[in-house]
Amino acid sequence: SSNEPAGVARIETDTDSYSARIGLSLGKFSANFSPSYSIINDKTPAEADMTNIVYTATVAYVLPNLSIAPAFSWNRTRNHVTDIWTDTYVCNLDFRSRFFHDRISFDASGGYTASKADDDSVDSGTWNARAVVSYRLNDHLKTFFKPAVGLHFNYLKTDDKINASMNKDEFSLFAILEAAIPAIF
């Protein structure tokens, strides 16, 4: 960067990244694995160099009215100034379904993220979940738009062992009325 405003630090970094991907597809099933490595060379006086290593694995099984897709990743980051490693693990699951002649749909996803630093400055876990169930009404209401009713559920729970003020346990439930209106402009 150049001509930084007062109070803003100069940015000058070089990043080297390496990644690969290997995958397998067999009809309705697929699996992928992707490792990556990057190093950030900070050329400013702060010398805030970082190393980042990521391993990601995904699997999917897809049918016309059903899909299931779990995923896992492990991210390892090293701050060279403090020589602290931070590990972050992420597990996700996505499920989608359509049934009763595509009148009812059910979509759900959820995951867990855990982060821990080797100096105990970070130690937290977060659960999240989302689900939507909806019913199309256009078979019952013969109109030019396509109405649907549904329920939308969200859940979030954070457990921070270092900073308890960041802990959360949130739940929400919404009733939804939606309409797809075909329009051409």
mmCIF file of N, CA and C in Angstrom, residues 79-173:
data_model
loop_
_atom_site.group_PDB
_atom_site.id
_atom_site.type_symbol
_atom_site.label_atom_id
_atom_site.label_comp_id
_atom_site.label_asym_id
_atom_site.label_seq_id
_atom_site.Cartn_x
_atom_site.Cartn_y
_atom_site.Cartn_z
ATOM 1 N N ASN A 79 1.305 -18.074 13.935
ATOM 2 C CA ASN A 79 1.740 -16.685 13.986
ATOM 3 C C ASN A 79 3.238 -16.727 14.299
ATOM 4 N N HIS A 80 4.071 -16.302 13.354
ATOM 5 C CA HIS A 80 5.523 -16.408 13.520
ATOM 6 C C HIS A 80 6.065 -15.466 14.586
ATOM 7 N N VAL A 81 5.407 -14.344 14.815
ATOM 8 C CA VAL A 81 5.888 -13.394 15.824
ATOM 9 C C VAL A 81 5.776 -14.015 17.218
ATOM 10 N N THR A 82 4.629 -14.628 17.510
ATOM 11 C CA THR A 82 4.406 -15.202 18.841
ATOM 12 C C THR A 82 4.722 -16.689 18.900
ATOM 13 N N ASP A 83 4.939 -17.311 17.731
ATOM 14 C CA ASP A 83 5.155 -18.757 17.606
ATOM 15 C C ASP A 83 3.998 -19.544 18.225
ATOM 16 N N ILE A 84 2.777 -19.060 17.997
ATOM 17 C CA ILE A 84 1.572 -19.724 18.503
ATOM 18 C C ILE A 84 0.841 -20.381 17.336
ATOM 19 N N TRP A 85 0.490 -21.650 17.530
ATOM 20 C CA TRP A 85 -0.318 -22.378 16.562
ATOM 21 C C TRP A 85 -1.770 -22.357 17.031
ATOM 22 N N THR A 86 -2.685 -22.104 16.104
ATOM 23 C CA THR A 86 -4.117 -22.167 16.390
ATOM 24 C C THR A 86 -4.746 -23.177 15.446
ATOM 25 N N ASP A 87 -5.454 -24.148 16.019
ATOM 26 C CA ASP A 87 -6.145 -25.172 15.241
ATOM 27 C C ASP A 87 -7.636 -24.883 15.238
ATOM 28 N N THR A 88 -8.235 -24.967 14.057
ATOM 29 C CA THR A 88 -9.677 -24.801 13.919
ATOM 30 C C THR A 88 -10.223 -26.004 13.164
ATOM 31 N N TYR A 89 -11.207 -26.656 13.777
ATOM 32 C CA TYR A 89 -11.863 -27.822 13.181
ATOM 33 C C TYR A 89 -13.304 -27.438 12.847
ATOM 34 N N VAL A 90 -13.741 -27.784 11.649
ATOM 35 C CA VAL A 90 -15.105 -27.472 11.223
ATOM 36 C C VAL A 90 -15.746 -28.747 10.669
ATOM 37 N N CYS A 91 -16.891 -29.119 11.225
ATOM 38 C CA CYS A 91 -17.679 -30.254 10.733
ATOM 39 C C CYS A 91 -19.044 -29.720 10.324
ATOM 40 N N ASN A 92 -19.491 -30.043 9.120
ATOM 41 C CA ASN A 92 -20.797 -29.592 8.629
ATOM 42 C C ASN A 92 -21.570 -30.757 8.039
ATOM 43 N N LEU A 93 -22.888 -30.646 8.073
ATOM 44 C CA LEU A 93 -23.767 -31.611 7.432
ATOM 45 C C LEU A 93 -24.918 -30.850 6.798
ATOM 46 N N ASP A 94 -25.181 -31.141 5.529
ATOM 47 C CA ASP A 94 -26.262 -30.496 4.787
ATOM 48 C C ASP A 94 -27.190 -31.594 4.269
ATOM 49 N N PHE A 95 -28.494 -31.433 4.486
ATOM 50 C CA PHE A 95 -29.493 -32.421 4.077
ATOM 51 C C PHE A 95 -30.641 -31.685 3.387
ATOM 52 N N ARG A 96 -31.017 -32.141 2.201
ATOM 53 C CA ARG A 96 -32.121 -31.512 1.457
ATOM 54 C C ARG A 96 -33.029 -32.606 0.913
ATOM 55 N N SER A 97 -34.347 -32.372 1.001
ATOM 56 C CA SER A 97 -35.298 -33.380 0.551
ATOM 57 C C SER A 97 -36.545 -32.709 -0.022
ATOM 58 N N ARG A 98 -37.116 -33.338 -1.031
ATOM 59 C CA ARG A 98 -38.386 -32.919 -1.634
ATOM 60 C C ARG A 98 -39.255 -34.169 -1.718
ATOM 61 N N PHE A 99 -40.523 -34.058 -1.309
ATOM 62 C CA PHE A 99 -41.390 -35.224 -1.384
ATOM 63 C C PHE A 99 -42.837 -34.805 -1.607
ATOM 64 N N PHE A 100 -43.743 -35.763 -1.711
ATOM 65 C CA PHE A 100 -45.154 -35.557 -2.062
ATOM 66 C C PHE A 100 -45.269 -34.740 -3.337
ATOM 67 N N HIS A 101 -44.697 -35.283 -4.403
ATOM 68 C CA HIS A 101 -44.729 -34.661 -5.735
ATOM 69 C C HIS A 101 -44.160 -33.246 -5.703
ATOM 70 N N ASP A 102 -43.094 -33.069 -4.950
ATOM 71 C CA ASP A 102 -42.372 -31.802 -4.845
ATOM 72 C C ASP A 102 -43.202 -30.706 -4.166
ATOM 73 N N ARG A 103 -44.240 -31.094 -3.424
ATOM 74 C CA ARG A 103 -45.050 -30.101 -2.698
ATOM 75 C C ARG A 103 -44.396 -29.697 -1.380
ATOM 76 N N ILE A 104 -43.722 -30.636 -0.730
ATOM 77 C CA ILE A 104 -43.088 -30.362 0.560
ATOM 78 C C ILE A 104 -41.571 -30.426 0.385
ATOM 79 N N SER A 105 -40.914 -29.445 0.969
ATOM 80 C CA SER A 105 -39.452 -29.461 0.951
ATOM 81 C C SER A 105 -38.945 -29.336 2.382
ATOM 82 N N PHE A 106 -37.842 -30.014 2.623
ATOM 83 C CA PHE A 106 -37.209 -29.961 3.933
ATOM 84 C C PHE A 106 -35.714 -29.793 3.710
ATOM 85 N N ASP A 107 -35.155 -28.726 4.229
ATOM 86 C CA ASP A 107 -33.726 -28.441 4.131
ATOM 87 C C ASP A 107 -33.188 -28.250 5.543
ATOM 88 N N ALA A 108 -32.101 -28.910 5.844
ATOM 89 C CA ALA A 108 -31.482 -28.766 7.163
ATOM 90 C C ALA A 108 -29.972 -28.754 6.999
ATOM 91 N N SER A 109 -29.331 -27.964 7.816
ATOM 92 C CA SER A 109 -27.872 -27.945 7.829
ATOM 93 C C SER A 109 -27.415 -27.605 9.238
ATOM 94 N N GLY A 110 -26.238 -28.042 9.544
ATOM 95 C CA GLY A 110 -25.706 -27.756 10.859
ATOM 96 C C GLY A 110 -24.217 -27.996 10.877
ATOM 97 N N GLY A 111 -23.614 -27.510 11.925
ATOM 98 C CA GLY A 111 -22.174 -27.692 12.008
ATOM 99 C C GLY A 111 -21.635 -27.380 13.377
ATOM 100 N N TYR A 112 -20.389 -27.758 13.531
ATOM 101 C CA TYR A 112 -19.665 -27.476 14.764
ATOM 102 C C TYR A 112 -18.290 -26.941 14.387
ATOM 103 N N THR A 113 -17.890 -25.852 15.019
ATOM 104 C CA THR A 113 -16.572 -25.256 14.811
ATOM 105 C C THR A 113 -15.869 -25.169 16.162
ATOM 106 N N ALA A 114 -14.664 -25.709 16.234
ATOM 107 C CA ALA A 114 -13.870 -25.645 17.465
ATOM 108 C C ALA A 114 -12.527 -25.005 17.143
ATOM 109 N N SER A 115 -12.098 -24.073 17.975
ATOM 110 C CA SER A 115 -10.795 -23.413 17.811
ATOM 111 C C SER A 115 -10.032 -23.490 19.118
ATOM 112 N N LYS A 116 -8.731 -23.800 19.002
ATOM 113 C CA LYS A 116 -7.883 -23.883 20.190
ATOM 114 C C LYS A 116 -6.471 -23.467 19.820
ATOM 115 N N ALA A 117 -5.916 -22.567 20.617
ATOM 116 C CA ALA A 117 -4.527 -22.126 20.440
ATOM 117 C C ALA A 117 -3.651 -22.871 21.435
ATOM 118 N N ASP A 118 -2.395 -23.121 21.050
ATOM 119 C CA ASP A 118 -1.516 -23.898 21.935
ATOM 120 C C ASP A 118 -1.045 -23.130 23.175
ATOM 121 N N ASP A 119 -1.311 -21.812 23.220
ATOM 122 C CA ASP A 119 -0.993 -21.045 24.428
ATOM 123 C C ASP A 119 -2.235 -20.794 25.275
ATOM 124 N N ASP A 120 -3.356 -21.445 24.938
ATOM 125 C CA ASP A 120 -4.646 -21.314 25.635
ATOM 126 C C ASP A 120 -5.244 -19.911 25.550
ATOM 127 N N SER A 121 -4.848 -19.128 24.561
ATOM 128 C CA SER A 121 -5.469 -17.810 24.372
ATOM 129 C C SER A 121 -6.804 -17.944 23.631
ATOM 130 N N VAL A 122 -7.023 -19.072 22.944
ATOM 131 C CA VAL A 122 -8.280 -19.348 22.241
ATOM 132 C C VAL A 122 -8.693 -20.760 22.585
ATOM 133 N N ASP A 123 -9.960 -20.924 22.979
ATOM 134 C CA ASP A 123 -10.522 -22.251 23.257
ATOM 135 C C ASP A 123 -12.035 -22.111 23.225
ATOM 136 N N SER A 124 -12.614 -22.326 22.056
ATOM 137 C CA SER A 124 -14.056 -22.126 21.918
ATOM 138 C C SER A 124 -14.658 -23.162 20.986
ATOM 139 N N GLY A 125 -15.961 -23.324 21.127
ATOM 140 C CA GLY A 125 -16.721 -24.203 20.255
ATOM 141 C C GLY A 125 -18.061 -23.578 19.939
ATOM 142 N N THR A 126 -18.502 -23.732 18.693
ATOM 143 C CA THR A 126 -19.782 -23.162 18.265
ATOM 144 C C THR A 126 -20.592 -24.199 17.516
ATOM 145 N N TRP A 127 -21.820 -24.402 17.963
ATOM 146 C CA TRP A 127 -22.799 -25.244 17.263
ATOM 147 C C TRP A 127 -23.763 -24.332 16.534
ATOM 148 N N ASN A 128 -24.123 -24.691 15.301
ATOM 149 C CA ASN A 128 -25.170 -23.945 14.613
ATOM 150 C C ASN A 128 -26.028 -24.929 13.841
ATOM 151 N N ALA A 129 -27.305 -24.601 13.722
ATOM 152 C CA ALA A 129 -28.234 -25.452 12.991
ATOM 153 C C ALA A 129 -29.288 -24.573 12.340
ATOM 154 N N ARG A 130 -29.764 -25.034 11.184
ATOM 155 C CA ARG A 130 -30.806 -24.330 10.453
ATOM 156 C C ARG A 130 -31.686 -25.387 9.808
ATOM 157 N N ALA A 131 -32.994 -25.178 9.867
ATOM 158 C CA ALA A 131 -33.922 -26.095 9.199
ATOM 159 C C ALA A 131 -35.087 -25.292 8.638
ATOM 160 N N VAL A 132 -35.532 -25.684 7.457
ATOM 161 C CA VAL A 132 -36.680 -25.041 6.815
ATOM 162 C C VAL A 132 -37.572 -26.140 6.260
ATOM 163 N N VAL A 133 -38.834 -26.090 6.603
ATOM 164 C CA VAL A 133 -39.816 -26.984 6.001
ATOM 165 C C VAL A 133 -40.880 -26.087 5.360
ATOM 166 N N SER A 134 -41.237 -26.392 4.121
ATOM 167 C CA SER A 134 -42.236 -25.558 3.447
ATOM 168 C C SER A 134 -43.169 -26.430 2.612
ATOM 169 N N TYR A 135 -44.362 -25.902 2.414
ATOM 170 C CA TYR A 135 -45.392 -26.587 1.643
ATOM 171 C C TYR A 135 -45.886 -25.638 0.553
ATOM 172 N N ARG A 136 -45.830 -26.109 -0.703
ATOM 173 C CA ARG A 136 -46.306 -25.296 -1.831
ATOM 174 C C ARG A 136 -47.830 -25.343 -1.888
ATOM 175 N N LEU A 137 -48.446 -24.181 -2.033
ATOM 176 C CA LEU A 137 -49.902 -24.081 -2.069
ATOM 177 C C LEU A 137 -50.458 -23.933 -3.474
ATOM 178 N N ASN A 138 -49.630 -23.856 -4.497
ATOM 179 C CA ASN A 138 -50.140 -23.547 -5.828
ATOM 180 C C ASN A 138 -51.023 -24.665 -6.397
ATOM 181 N N ASP A 139 -50.986 -25.889 -5.846
ATOM 182 C CA ASP A 139 -51.926 -26.928 -6.285
ATOM 183 C C ASP A 139 -53.327 -26.666 -5.737
ATOM 184 N N HIS A 140 -53.426 -25.908 -4.636
ATOM 185 C CA HIS A 140 -54.708 -25.613 -3.992
ATOM 186 C C HIS A 140 -55.234 -24.233 -4.352
ATOM 187 N N LEU A 141 -54.334 -23.311 -4.606
ATOM 188 C CA LEU A 141 -54.711 -21.940 -4.973
ATOM 189 C C LEU A 141 -54.291 -21.706 -6.413
ATOM 190 N N LYS A 142 -55.227 -21.663 -7.289
ATOM 191 C CA LYS A 142 -54.929 -21.489 -8.717
ATOM 192 C C LYS A 142 -54.768 -19.998 -9.013
ATOM 193 N N THR A 143 -53.556 -19.507 -8.817
ATOM 194 C CA THR A 143 -53.258 -18.103 -9.062
ATOM 195 C C THR A 143 -52.032 -18.026 -9.965
ATOM 196 N N PHE A 144 -51.721 -16.821 -10.432
ATOM 197 C CA PHE A 144 -50.569 -16.662 -11.321
ATOM 198 C C PHE A 144 -49.246 -16.685 -10.553
ATOM 199 N N PHE A 145 -49.280 -16.546 -9.232
ATOM 200 C CA PHE A 145 -48.051 -16.658 -8.445
ATOM 201 C C PHE A 145 -48.049 -17.997 -7.708
ATOM 202 N N LYS A 146 -46.907 -18.384 -7.208
ATOM 203 C CA LYS A 146 -46.745 -19.689 -6.573
ATOM 204 C C LYS A 146 -46.497 -19.501 -5.073
ATOM 205 N N PRO A 147 -47.566 -19.572 -4.248
ATOM 206 C CA PRO A 147 -47.405 -19.357 -2.807
ATOM 207 C C PRO A 147 -46.917 -20.615 -2.088
ATOM 208 N N ALA A 148 -46.267 -20.382 -0.936
ATOM 209 C CA ALA A 148 -45.816 -21.462 -0.066
ATOM 210 C C ALA A 148 -45.841 -20.967 1.372
ATOM 211 N N VAL A 149 -46.063 -21.890 2.286
ATOM 212 C CA VAL A 149 -46.002 -21.582 3.715
ATOM 213 C C VAL A 149 -44.932 -22.481 4.326
ATOM 214 N N GLY A 150 -44.342 -22.008 5.412
ATOM 215 C CA GLY A 150 -43.301 -22.827 6.008
ATOM 216 C C GLY A 150 -42.868 -22.362 7.372
ATOM 217 N N LEU A 151 -41.936 -23.109 7.934
ATOM 218 C CA LEU A 151 -41.307 -22.778 9.206
ATOM 219 C C LEU A 151 -39.802 -22.746 8.996
ATOM 220 N N HIS A 152 -39.167 -21.762 9.608
ATOM 221 C CA HIS A 152 -37.712 -21.592 9.508
ATOM 222 C C HIS A 152 -37.164 -21.569 10.936
ATOM 223 N N PHE A 153 -36.236 -22.467 11.225
ATOM 224 C CA PHE A 153 -35.656 -22.632 12.552
ATOM 225 C C PHE A 153 -34.154 -22.351 12.492
ATOM 226 N N ASN A 154 -33.641 -21.590 13.461
ATOM 227 C CA ASN A 154 -32.201 -21.327 13.594
ATOM 228 C C ASN A 154 -31.779 -21.579 15.033
ATOM 229 N N TYR A 155 -30.582 -22.123 15.202
ATOM 230 C CA TYR A 155 -30.027 -22.335 16.538
ATOM 231 C C TYR A 155 -28.532 -22.029 16.501
ATOM 232 N N LEU A 156 -28.046 -21.344 17.531
ATOM 233 C CA LEU A 156 -26.631 -21.011 17.652
ATOM 234 C C LEU A 156 -26.237 -21.120 19.115
ATOM 235 N N LYS A 157 -25.174 -21.885 19.374
ATOM 236 C CA LYS A 157 -24.653 -22.002 20.736
ATOM 237 C C LYS A 157 -23.141 -21.871 20.670
ATOM 238 N N THR A 158 -22.605 -20.914 21.423
ATOM 239 C CA THR A 158 -21.167 -20.702 21.508
ATOM 240 C C THR A 158 -20.727 -20.918 22.939
ATOM 241 N N ASP A 159 -19.658 -21.692 23.089
ATOM 242 C CA ASP A 159 -19.066 -21.942 24.395
ATOM 243 C C ASP A 159 -17.602 -21.514 24.315
ATOM 244 N N ASP A 160 -17.296 -20.356 24.907
ATOM 245 C CA ASP A 160 -15.942 -19.818 24.896
ATOM 246 C C ASP A 160 -15.340 -20.007 26.285
ATOM 247 N N LYS A 161 -14.347 -20.877 26.386
ATOM 248 C CA LYS A 161 -13.746 -21.192 27.686
ATOM 249 C C LYS A 161 -12.790 -20.106 28.172
ATOM 250 N N ILE A 162 -12.400 -19.192 27.289
ATOM 251 C CA ILE A 162 -11.481 -18.111 27.661
ATOM 252 C C ILE A 162 -12.260 -16.846 28.015
ATOM 253 N N ASN A 163 -13.251 -16.502 27.207
ATOM 254 C CA ASN A 163 -14.018 -15.273 27.400
ATOM 255 C C ASN A 163 -15.505 -15.625 27.516
ATOM 256 N N ALA A 164 -15.962 -15.851 28.726
ATOM 257 C CA ALA A 164 -17.344 -16.285 28.963
ATOM 258 C C ALA A 164 -18.372 -15.266 28.479
ATOM 259 N N SER A 165 -17.994 -14.003 28.330
ATOM 260 C CA SER A 165 -18.951 -12.996 27.846
ATOM 261 C C SER A 165 -19.332 -13.240 26.389
ATOM 262 N N MET A 166 -18.580 -14.081 25.676
ATOM 263 C CA MET A 166 -18.889 -14.404 24.280
ATOM 264 C C MET A 166 -19.851 -15.589 24.158
ATOM 265 N N ASN A 167 -20.182 -16.242 25.267
ATOM 266 C CA ASN A 167 -21.076 -17.393 25.219
ATOM 267 C C ASN A 167 -22.465 -16.968 24.760
ATOM 268 N N LYS A 168 -23.072 -17.805 23.910
ATOM 269 C CA LYS A 168 -24.409 -17.532 23.384
ATOM 270 C C LYS A 168 -25.197 -18.822 23.357
ATOM 271 N N ASP A 169 -26.493 -18.703 23.453
ATOM 272 C CA ASP A 169 -27.413 -19.810 23.259
ATOM 273 C C ASP A 169 -28.682 -19.190 22.682
ATOM 274 N N GLU A 170 -28.775 -19.155 21.346
ATOM 275 C CA GLU A 170 -29.859 -18.437 20.669
ATOM 276 C C GLU A 170 -30.703 -19.400 19.845
ATOM 277 N N PHE A 171 -31.995 -19.143 19.852
ATOM 278 C CA PHE A 171 -32.949 -19.964 19.116
ATOM 279 C C PHE A 171 -33.963 -19.026 18.475
ATOM 280 N N SER A 172 -34.325 -19.293 17.234
ATOM 281 C CA SER A 172 -35.384 -18.508 16.590
ATOM 282 C C SER A 172 -36.226 -19.428 15.718
ATOM 283 N N LEU A 173 -37.510 -19.107 15.638
ATOM 284 C CA LEU A 173 -38.456 -19.857 14.821
ATOM 285 C C LEU A 173 -39.336 -18.839 14.118
#
